[in-house]
XYZ file of N, CA and C in Angstrom:
729
model
N 0.839 -1.201 0.000
C 0.000 0.000 0.000
C 0.877 1.255 0.000
N 0.387 2.271 -0.623
C 1.112 3.518 -0.658
C 1.046 4.176 0.711
N 2.164 4.762 1.114
C 2.204 5.407 2.406
C 1.948 6.895 2.235
N 1.155 7.431 3.128
C 0.791 8.847 3.064
C 1.787 9.636 3.895
N 2.539 10.483 3.211
C 3.484 11.333 3.924
C 2.855 12.672 4.194
N 2.559 12.947 5.462
C 1.825 14.163 5.806
C 2.581 14.957 6.850
N 2.888 16.192 6.552
C 3.444 17.081 7.559
C 2.318 17.625 8.418
N 1.308 18.145 7.802
C 0.063 18.524 8.470
C -0.994 18.676 7.402
N -2.252 18.561 7.786
C -3.361 18.638 6.823
C -3.676 20.096 6.529
N -3.616 20.451 5.295
C -3.823 21.844 4.898
C -5.172 21.967 4.209
N -6.216 21.765 4.983
C -7.564 21.730 4.427
C -7.955 23.036 3.773
N -7.562 24.132 4.379
C -7.957 25.433 3.836
C -7.355 25.627 2.457
N -6.086 25.254 2.292
C -5.433 25.417 0.998
C -6.048 24.531 -0.055
N -6.316 23.284 0.301
C -6.875 22.357 -0.674
C -8.280 22.773 -1.073
N -9.108 23.133 -0.072
C -10.476 23.515 -0.390
C -10.522 24.793 -1.207
N -9.522 25.648 -1.050
C -9.486 26.863 -1.837
C -9.312 26.576 -3.316
N -8.790 25.402 -3.630
C -8.567 25.025 -5.011
C -9.815 24.457 -5.658
N -10.881 24.264 -4.868
C -12.057 23.568 -5.375
C -13.093 24.488 -6.003
N -12.937 25.783 -5.842
C -13.942 26.687 -6.378
C -13.359 27.472 -7.557
N -12.857 28.684 -7.284
C -12.297 29.504 -8.340
C -10.826 29.684 -8.032
N -9.980 28.948 -8.660
C -8.571 28.943 -8.328
C -7.810 29.815 -9.303
N -7.182 30.901 -8.835
C -6.437 31.765 -9.754
C -5.224 31.064 -10.352
N -4.735 30.023 -9.671
C -3.588 29.285 -10.189
C -4.028 28.366 -11.323
N -5.251 27.859 -11.253
C -5.791 27.008 -12.301
C -6.959 27.744 -12.959
N -6.674 28.651 -13.888
C -7.750 29.437 -14.499
C -8.609 28.579 -15.400
N -9.797 29.085 -15.688
C -10.683 28.377 -16.602
C -11.983 28.012 -15.924
N -12.889 27.498 -16.716
C -14.207 27.142 -16.205
C -14.134 25.907 -15.315
N -14.744 26.005 -14.133
C -14.760 24.873 -13.209
C -15.922 23.965 -13.560
N -15.684 22.661 -13.504
C -16.732 21.684 -13.759
C -17.265 21.208 -12.416
N -18.555 21.383 -12.116
C -19.076 21.038 -10.796
C -18.970 19.551 -10.486
N -18.786 19.253 -9.197
C -18.731 17.869 -8.758
C -20.135 17.276 -8.746
N -20.209 15.982 -8.646
C -21.506 15.319 -8.708
C -22.267 15.455 -7.397
N -23.569 15.217 -7.439
C -24.404 15.438 -6.259
C -25.215 14.210 -5.860
N -24.808 13.033 -6.356
C -25.517 11.828 -5.946
C -25.213 11.513 -4.484
N -26.147 10.844 -3.816
C -25.994 10.586 -2.389
C -25.620 9.141 -2.081
N -26.008 8.212 -2.928
C -25.767 6.811 -2.636
C -25.355 6.061 -3.892
N -24.578 5.000 -3.692
C -24.248 4.108 -4.795
C -25.477 3.263 -5.120
N -25.789 3.162 -6.384
C -26.913 2.341 -6.825
C -26.389 0.983 -7.278
N -26.679 -0.069 -6.512
C -26.210 -1.413 -6.837
C -27.355 -2.209 -7.452
N -27.139 -2.667 -8.667
C -28.193 -3.344 -9.410
C -28.293 -4.832 -9.087
N -27.151 -5.435 -8.627
C -27.091 -6.895 -8.457
C -27.551 -7.578 -9.750
N -26.913 -7.184 -10.822
C -27.337 -7.593 -12.159
C -26.156 -8.188 -12.918
N -26.415 -9.215 -13.695
C -25.382 -9.853 -14.509
C -24.994 -8.939 -15.663
N -23.701 -8.928 -15.975
C -23.218 -8.137 -17.105
C -23.270 -8.999 -18.358
N -23.931 -8.493 -19.376
C -24.056 -9.232 -20.629
C -22.981 -8.806 -21.627
N -22.656 -9.732 -22.526
C -21.806 -9.462 -23.689
C -20.387 -9.020 -23.335
N -19.831 -9.574 -22.277
C -18.428 -9.279 -21.968
C -17.522 -10.041 -22.934
N -16.445 -9.417 -23.399
C -15.506 -10.119 -24.279
C -14.657 -11.114 -23.497
N -13.954 -11.958 -24.220
C -13.094 -12.952 -23.575
C -11.827 -12.319 -23.007
N -11.293 -11.338 -23.715
C -10.055 -10.696 -23.281
C -10.183 -9.184 -23.384
N -9.283 -8.498 -22.721
C -9.276 -7.040 -22.747
C -8.821 -6.561 -24.122
N -9.524 -5.580 -24.648
C -9.132 -4.952 -25.904
C -7.981 -4.000 -25.615
N -6.786 -4.390 -26.006
C -5.603 -3.589 -25.696
C -5.499 -2.442 -26.695
N -5.645 -1.231 -26.180
C -5.536 -0.034 -27.017
C -4.097 0.464 -26.988
N -3.543 0.731 -28.147
C -2.168 1.215 -28.231
C -2.079 2.609 -27.624
N -1.221 2.759 -26.623
C -1.065 4.048 -25.968
C -0.138 4.950 -26.784
N -0.465 6.240 -26.808
C 0.379 7.199 -27.500
C 1.618 7.490 -26.663
N 2.714 7.747 -27.350
C 3.929 8.134 -26.653
C 3.681 9.443 -25.916
N 4.052 9.483 -24.637
C 3.787 10.671 -23.821
C 5.048 11.029 -23.037
N 5.813 12.013 -23.508
C 7.105 12.326 -22.885
C 7.012 13.169 -21.624
N 5.802 13.511 -21.208
C 5.632 14.442 -20.094
C 5.723 13.722 -18.749
N 6.169 14.453 -17.754
C 6.268 13.931 -16.391
C 5.545 14.879 -15.449
N 5.176 14.365 -14.274
C 4.582 15.225 -13.260
C 5.097 14.811 -11.894
N 5.064 15.753 -10.949
C 5.540 15.455 -9.601
C 4.429 15.683 -8.583
N 4.737 15.432 -7.325
C 3.723 15.534 -6.273
C 3.297 16.971 -5.997
N 4.016 17.944 -6.568
C 3.630 19.345 -6.434
C 2.772 19.804 -7.607
N 2.351 18.836 -8.445
C 1.463 19.103 -9.582
C 2.118 19.980 -10.648
N 3.408 19.774 -10.835
C 4.135 20.424 -11.918
C 4.323 19.404 -13.032
N 3.929 19.770 -14.251
C 4.069 18.895 -15.409
C 5.130 19.480 -16.324
N 6.043 18.625 -16.768
C 7.178 19.086 -17.571
C 7.329 18.261 -18.840
N 7.931 18.907 -19.817
C 8.443 18.226 -20.995
C 9.955 18.409 -20.932
N 10.640 17.415 -20.367
C 12.057 17.590 -20.075
C 12.233 18.610 -18.972
N 12.975 19.683 -19.257
C 13.180 20.744 -18.267
C 12.157 21.879 -18.406
N 11.285 21.780 -19.396
C 10.327 22.852 -19.659
C 8.992 22.582 -18.970
N 8.532 23.533 -18.165
C 7.237 23.405 -17.514
C 6.130 23.710 -18.513
N 5.129 22.833 -18.574
C 3.942 23.148 -19.374
C 2.743 23.422 -18.480
N 2.877 23.096 -17.193
C 1.788 23.337 -16.247
C 2.355 23.371 -14.841
N 1.922 24.352 -14.063
C 2.326 24.444 -12.668
C 1.070 24.575 -11.834
N 0.723 23.503 -11.120
C -0.517 23.465 -10.363
C -0.353 23.934 -8.940
N -1.279 23.517 -8.118
C -1.350 23.957 -6.731
C -0.746 22.874 -5.836
N 0.403 23.133 -5.195
C 1.016 22.106 -4.353
C 0.241 21.881 -3.067
N 0.328 20.660 -2.535
C -0.308 20.353 -1.250
C 0.752 19.875 -0.273
N 0.473 20.027 0.999
C 1.419 19.628 2.034
C 1.279 18.161 2.419
N 0.312 17.491 1.832
C 0.142 16.059 2.056
C -0.065 15.408 0.696
N 0.572 14.286 0.499
C 0.473 13.626 -0.801
C 0.609 12.125 -0.627
N -0.019 11.396 -1.519
C 0.073 9.943 -1.541
C 1.133 9.559 -2.557
N 2.087 8.750 -2.147
C 3.136 8.334 -3.059
C 2.536 7.539 -4.214
N 2.915 7.886 -5.420
C 2.379 7.196 -6.585
C 3.308 7.371 -7.770
N 3.040 6.595 -8.805
C 3.802 6.706 -10.050
C 2.940 7.324 -11.136
N 2.027 8.188 -10.728
C 1.112 8.816 -11.679
C 1.885 9.610 -12.717
N 1.430 9.542 -13.969
C 2.023 10.332 -15.030
C 0.941 10.752 -16.006
N 1.196 11.816 -16.753
C 0.184 12.295 -17.701
C -0.095 11.287 -18.807
N -1.267 11.460 -19.430
C -1.675 10.666 -20.583
C -1.774 11.600 -21.788
N -1.252 11.157 -22.929
C -1.346 11.951 -24.154
C -2.382 11.341 -25.087
N -3.221 12.199 -25.666
C -4.247 11.728 -26.594
C -4.574 12.836 -27.592
N -4.355 12.541 -28.868
C -4.735 13.448 -29.958
C -4.185 14.853 -29.772
N -2.946 14.939 -29.320
C -2.287 16.233 -29.198
C -2.506 16.956 -27.889
N -3.277 16.370 -26.974
C -3.530 16.976 -25.674
C -2.927 16.131 -24.558
N -2.742 16.765 -23.407
C -2.206 16.087 -22.232
C -3.271 16.101 -21.136
N -3.519 14.938 -20.552
C -4.473 14.799 -19.451
C -3.710 14.344 -18.205
N -4.071 14.904 -17.059
C -3.374 14.526 -15.831
C -4.313 14.614 -14.637
N -4.095 13.735 -13.661
C -4.796 13.787 -12.385
C -3.880 14.404 -11.352
N -4.418 15.281 -10.500
C -3.618 16.051 -9.563
C -3.856 15.618 -8.118
N -2.945 15.995 -7.235
C -3.110 15.697 -5.814
C -4.218 16.533 -5.192
N -4.670 17.554 -5.897
C -5.771 18.395 -5.431
C -7.126 17.851 -5.853
N -7.163 16.627 -6.404
C -8.430 15.983 -6.731
C -9.040 16.439 -8.036
N -8.229 16.968 -8.937
C -8.735 17.472 -10.202
C -8.100 16.739 -11.375
N -8.850 16.666 -12.468
C -8.310 16.214 -13.744
C -8.226 17.432 -14.651
N -7.107 17.580 -15.352
C -6.941 18.711 -16.248
C -6.626 18.223 -17.657
N -7.017 19.046 -18.630
C -6.662 18.826 -20.030
C -5.871 20.042 -20.488
N -4.689 19.797 -21.056
C -3.788 20.880 -21.436
C -3.424 20.758 -22.916
N -3.333 21.896 -23.589
C -2.726 21.958 -24.921
C -1.243 22.241 -24.691
N -0.370 21.255 -24.860
C 1.015 21.404 -24.398
C 1.832 22.482 -25.118
N 1.567 22.714 -26.410
C 2.363 23.696 -27.140
C 2.095 25.113 -26.650
N 0.827 25.435 -26.416
C 0.474 26.776 -25.931
C 0.433 26.846 -24.412
N 0.444 25.670 -23.759
C 0.317 25.535 -22.296
C -1.025 26.065 -21.793
N -2.006 26.051 -22.674
C -3.343 26.484 -22.304
C -4.108 25.369 -21.608
N -4.805 25.726 -20.517
C -5.665 24.771 -19.829
C -7.007 24.744 -20.554
N -7.366 23.599 -21.104
C -8.619 23.477 -21.848
C -9.795 23.346 -20.895
N -9.662 22.479 -19.885
C -10.689 22.382 -18.858
C -10.114 21.764 -17.587
N -10.874 21.938 -16.503
C -10.531 21.377 -15.194
C -11.783 20.709 -14.645
N -11.680 19.477 -14.198
C -12.840 18.772 -13.634
C -12.510 18.285 -12.232
N -13.371 18.613 -11.280
C -13.197 18.158 -9.899
C -13.645 16.707 -9.770
N -12.815 15.880 -9.146
C -13.144 14.466 -8.940
C -13.061 14.183 -7.439
N -14.015 14.709 -6.701
C -14.145 14.450 -5.273
C -15.520 14.932 -4.828
N -15.974 14.428 -3.705
C -17.253 14.852 -3.151
C -17.071 16.079 -2.267
N -18.101 16.914 -2.196
C -18.037 18.118 -1.365
C -17.698 17.785 0.076
N -18.231 16.690 0.588
C -18.016 16.318 1.989
C -16.555 16.065 2.301
N -15.756 15.735 1.298
C -14.340 15.508 1.545
C -13.592 16.811 1.799
N -14.197 17.921 1.437
C -13.605 19.209 1.739
C -14.156 19.768 3.043
N -15.460 19.695 3.229
C -16.092 20.297 4.401
C -16.031 19.392 5.624
N -15.835 18.096 5.423
C -15.868 17.161 6.540
C -14.517 16.861 7.139
N -13.460 17.499 6.629
C -12.147 17.335 7.242
C -11.231 16.364 6.545
N -11.662 15.726 5.470
C -10.800 14.790 4.745
C -10.118 15.540 3.617
N -8.778 15.666 3.703
C -8.067 16.470 2.717
C -7.282 15.619 1.724
N -7.364 14.301 1.834
C -6.669 13.437 0.891
C -7.600 13.158 -0.278
N -7.383 13.852 -1.382
C -8.241 13.701 -2.552
C -7.422 13.389 -3.804
N -6.180 12.936 -3.603
C -5.260 12.686 -4.713
C -5.854 11.752 -5.762
N -5.546 12.029 -7.000
C -5.858 11.109 -8.088
C -4.569 10.369 -8.417
N -4.464 9.134 -7.978
C -3.240 8.360 -8.166
C -3.438 7.177 -9.106
N -4.678 6.735 -9.303
C -4.937 5.680 -10.286
C -4.712 6.242 -11.685
N -4.067 5.510 -12.573
C -3.837 6.018 -13.929
C -5.140 6.352 -14.641
N -5.175 7.483 -15.300
C -6.331 7.855 -16.107
C -6.423 6.942 -17.327
N -7.640 6.787 -17.825
C -7.858 6.101 -19.101
C -8.675 7.023 -19.989
N -8.152 7.305 -21.184
C -8.872 8.107 -22.178
C -9.273 7.167 -23.303
N -10.585 6.990 -23.466
C -11.075 5.984 -24.404
C -12.426 6.397 -24.974
N -12.564 6.277 -26.281
C -13.840 6.533 -26.971
C -14.435 7.893 -26.624
N -13.578 8.898 -26.517
C -14.064 10.255 -26.292
C -14.346 10.606 -24.848
N -13.954 9.748 -23.915
C -14.193 10.008 -22.494
C -12.929 9.752 -21.679
N -12.838 10.457 -20.552
C -11.767 10.242 -19.588
C -12.363 9.540 -18.373
N -11.786 8.413 -17.992
C -12.188 7.719 -16.771
C -11.147 8.045 -15.703
N -11.625 8.524 -14.547
C -10.712 8.968 -13.502
C -11.261 8.587 -12.133
N -10.389 8.061 -11.297
C -10.769 7.731 -9.924
C -9.740 8.266 -8.958
N -10.212 8.794 -7.831
C -9.307 9.350 -6.839
C -9.640 8.891 -5.437
N -8.996 9.528 -4.467
C -9.193 9.187 -3.060
C -10.236 10.078 -2.394
N -10.948 10.863 -3.186
C -11.978 11.757 -2.648
C -13.380 11.219 -2.827
N -13.529 9.885 -2.776
C -14.847 9.241 -2.884
C -15.530 9.532 -4.212
N -14.773 9.484 -5.299
C -15.383 9.728 -6.601
C -14.653 8.964 -7.696
N -15.447 8.278 -8.510
C -14.951 7.663 -9.743
C -15.831 8.214 -10.855
N -15.217 8.832 -11.881
C -15.984 9.619 -12.835
C -15.686 9.280 -14.290
N -16.691 9.507 -15.128
C -16.555 9.468 -16.579
C -16.778 10.888 -17.083
N -15.766 11.429 -17.777
C -15.752 12.840 -18.149
C -15.629 12.957 -19.665
N -16.399 13.852 -20.263
C -16.305 14.100 -21.689
C -14.929 14.690 -21.997
N -14.163 14.012 -22.861
C -12.789 14.432 -23.121
C -12.718 15.768 -23.861
N -13.727 16.084 -24.648
C -13.715 17.331 -25.407
C -14.078 18.532 -24.549
N -15.131 18.397 -23.738
C -15.667 19.545 -23.002
C -15.315 19.569 -21.522
N -14.948 18.418 -20.953
C -14.711 18.338 -19.511
C -15.976 18.168 -18.708
N -17.120 18.062 -19.377
C -18.374 17.886 -18.648
C -18.490 16.463 -18.113
N -19.036 16.356 -16.922
C -19.208 15.066 -16.272
C -20.333 14.284 -16.937
N -20.041 13.061 -17.333
C -21.088 12.142 -17.776
C -21.761 11.549 -16.549
N -20.942 11.062 -15.606
C -21.435 10.585 -14.321
C -20.268 10.446 -13.353
N -20.578 10.411 -12.071
C -19.625 10.060 -11.025
C -20.328 9.143 -10.043
N -19.586 8.239 -9.447
C -20.152 7.366 -8.424
C -19.212 7.334 -7.231
N -19.755 7.069 -6.060
C -19.019 7.224 -4.802
C -18.093 6.031 -4.541
N -16.980 5.997 -5.269
C -15.961 4.968 -5.087
C -14.605 5.652 -5.002
N -13.832 5.327 -3.968
C -12.446 5.782 -3.883
C -11.535 4.668 -4.382
N -10.511 5.046 -5.136
C -9.577 4.040 -5.627
C -8.189 4.644 -5.763
N -7.171 3.795 -5.576
C -5.779 4.211 -5.744
C -5.050 3.303 -6.723
N -5.792 2.418 -7.389
C -5.170 1.396 -8.230
C -5.679 1.459 -9.665
N -4.888 0.938 -10.614
C -5.365 0.874 -12.000
C -6.673 0.100 -12.091
N -7.517 0.496 -13.025
C -8.807 -0.153 -13.226
C -8.907 -0.610 -14.674
N -9.967 -1.355 -14.995
C -10.130 -1.933 -16.329
C -11.422 -1.415 -16.942
N -11.330 -0.830 -18.140
C -12.506 -0.412 -18.888
C -12.764 -1.440 -19.985
N -13.978 -2.025 -19.993
C -14.299 -3.074 -20.941
C -15.676 -2.857 -21.543
N -15.758 -1.987 -22.530
C -17.025 -1.786 -23.219
C -18.101 -1.229 -22.319
N -19.000 -2.091 -21.846
C -20.118 -1.625 -21.028
C -19.861 -1.722 -19.531
N -18.602 -1.985 -19.129
C -18.294 -2.104 -17.705
C -16.891 -1.600 -17.396
N -16.739 -1.076 -16.168
C -15.429 -0.715 -15.635
C -15.260 -1.477 -14.323
N -14.137 -2.150 -14.159
C -13.873 -2.912 -12.942
C -12.878 -2.129 -12.094
N -13.321 -1.768 -10.873
C -12.571 -0.856 -10.015
C -12.336 -1.477 -8.644
N -11.089 -1.474 -8.201
C -10.761 -1.894 -6.839
C -10.913 -0.697 -5.918
N -11.851 -0.763 -4.975
C -12.097 0.345 -4.066
C -11.216 0.286 -2.833
N -11.018 1.439 -2.203
C -10.233 1.486 -0.974
C -10.968 0.851 0.203
N -12.244 0.509 0.016
C -13.025 -0.168 1.051
C -12.916 -1.688 0.934
N -11.887 -2.171 0.212
C -11.679 -3.616 -0.003
C -12.880 -4.259 -0.692
N -13.361 -3.591 -1.722
C -14.436 -4.124 -2.565
C -14.026 -3.994 -4.025
N -14.484 -4.948 -4.830
C -14.340 -4.838 -6.273
C -15.688 -4.439 -6.842
N -15.701 -3.387 -7.638
C -16.934 -2.864 -8.217
C -16.951 -3.101 -9.722
N -18.125 -3.464 -10.244
C -18.356 -3.491 -11.684
C -19.297 -2.339 -11.991
N -18.788 -1.310 -12.648
C -19.537 -0.075 -12.879
C -20.044 -0.042 -14.316
N -21.315 0.277 -14.506
C -21.884 0.372 -15.841
C -21.422 1.666 -16.505
N -20.824 1.561 -17.687
C -20.248 2.741 -18.331
C -21.287 3.744 -18.802
N -22.504 3.312 -19.045
C -23.521 4.221 -19.585
C -23.984 5.255 -18.567
N -24.079 4.863 -17.276
C -24.646 5.793 -16.293
C -23.999 5.740 -14.913
N -22.979 4.899 -14.711
C -22.300 4.843 -13.424
C -22.968 3.970 -12.380
N -24.061 3.300 -12.742
C -24.690 2.365 -11.802
C -23.759 1.166 -11.589
N -23.944 0.474 -10.463
C -23.074 -0.641 -10.121
C -23.777 -1.960 -10.460
N -23.196 -2.714 -11.394
C -23.747 -4.035 -11.703
C -23.699 -4.919 -10.467
N -22.496 -4.982 -9.846
C -22.329 -5.778 -8.633
C -21.123 -5.268 -7.842
N -21.103 -5.641 -6.570
C -20.018 -5.270 -5.662
C -19.621 -6.520 -4.881
N -18.316 -6.812 -4.820
C -17.839 -8.024 -4.142
C -16.692 -7.683 -3.195
N -16.755 -8.189 -1.966
C -15.682 -7.968 -1.004
C -14.430 -8.731 -1.429
N -13.264 -8.111 -1.247
C -11.992 -8.752 -1.559
C -11.085 -8.674 -0.334
N -10.113 -9.586 -0.278
C -9.239 -9.650 0.896
C -8.246 -8.501 0.926
N -7.676 -8.186 -0.225
C -6.658 -7.152 -0.298
C -6.876 -6.282 -1.533
N -6.420 -5.045 -1.430
C -6.499 -4.149 -2.583
C -5.339 -4.438 -3.527
N -5.670 -4.880 -4.723
C -4.676 -5.156 -5.744
C -5.217 -4.732 -7.100
N -4.328 -4.515 -8.039
C -4.718 -4.213 -9.412
C -5.462 -5.404 -10.005
N -6.655 -5.198 -10.563
C -7.386 -6.321 -11.165
C -6.844 -6.663 -12.554
N -6.900 -7.940 -12.896
C -6.590 -8.384 -14.255
C -7.785 -9.171 -14.779
N -7.870 -9.291 -16.100
C -9.060 -9.884 -16.716
C -8.647 -10.867 -17.800
N -9.271 -12.032 -17.809
C -9.049 -13.027 -18.851
C -10.210 -14.012 -18.865
N -10.822 -14.184 -20.037
C -11.894 -15.147 -20.235
C -13.031 -14.966 -19.226
N -13.435 -13.724 -19.051
C -14.559 -13.341 -18.186
C -14.312 -13.660 -16.714
N -13.037 -13.734 -16.343
C -12.649 -13.928 -14.946
C -11.723 -12.787 -14.541
N -12.016 -12.176 -13.397
C -11.166 -11.119 -12.849
C -10.333 -11.708 -11.718
N -9.042 -11.425 -11.740
C -8.151 -11.862 -10.677
C -7.690 -10.642 -9.892
N -7.897 -10.702 -8.572
C -7.436 -9.649 -7.671
C -6.600 -10.335 -6.594
N -5.290 -10.182 -6.658
C -4.422 -10.926 -5.749
C -4.547 -12.407 -6.021
N -4.945 -13.175 -5.006
C -5.139 -14.618 -5.151
C -6.596 -15.002 -5.370
N -7.461 -14.029 -5.481
C -8.889 -14.294 -5.632
C -9.321 -14.199 -7.088
N -10.173 -15.128 -7.505
C -10.732 -15.115 -8.849
C -12.242 -14.899 -8.746
N -12.744 -14.028 -9.609
C -14.130 -13.579 -9.526
C -14.768 -13.639 -10.907
N -15.981 -14.171 -10.968
C -16.742 -14.192 -12.213
C -17.072 -12.749 -12.602
N -16.558 -12.300 -13.752
C -16.743 -10.904 -14.156
C -18.188 -10.573 -14.483
N -18.985 -11.562 -14.856
C -20.378 -11.311 -15.208
C -21.244 -11.095 -13.977
N -20.967 -11.857 -12.917
C -21.861 -11.868 -11.753
C -21.244 -11.353 -10.452
N -19.913 -11.316 -10.373
C -19.252 -10.952 -9.123
C -19.074 -12.117 -8.167
N -19.463 -13.304 -8.579
C -19.364 -14.492 -7.737
C -17.896 -14.921 -7.583
N -17.501 -15.265 -6.345
C -16.158 -15.745 -6.084
C -15.977 -17.135 -6.673
N -14.876 -17.326 -7.404
C -14.553 -18.619 -7.969
C -13.498 -19.342 -7.150
N -12.755 -18.591 -6.357
C -11.749 -19.174 -5.461
C -11.610 -18.276 -4.258
N -11.113 -18.822 -3.178
C -10.961 -18.062 -1.938
C -9.489 -17.857 -1.631
């Protein structure tokens, strides 16, 4: 598990970044307002046998825990640093000439790297994580940009599908995650920080099924079976195949 290195919680600074941030100019995308996870307890139909591996674009950009993104020694973005951060190997994603990144301040940004213009900023955390005293909202799970949408999950109780062109939220659901997830057509498989594996419906963010797991690990998929650590789970139903 990643260790949280905290000098002190700087809630005021982090929450100041959630509304109108002069450091991150541009239109703010409002966070979601759903109150509960909707679990369907429903079988997933038409799952493929294997993951469709999409060729990733070469992305020479790097980012650090202070939310600075660079191309070599050249800064293309300087975000809002936080005094607490979760150790991660997060790095930007490149798609069709743009750079997408998840920040320790709980935001996803889209940048035009040549002009260094911020195209949009989307908040990926619940309001209660700011007002209720929880200041860890880092986005450490790798982003996935696929079929015109950005899938992003963070530690601020939010997993979201965002329109890649406009930054508008398609949906968000109340799941915290720090690990890579799998997008498979009509479903996303997410390991939650609550030691649960979620199958999320891509169309609206509803939960097909939720299954308890022993440990938080990156999920893998093969022949409609998800493996999380030593546990194997039926991807269609969430039923445990091994203990």
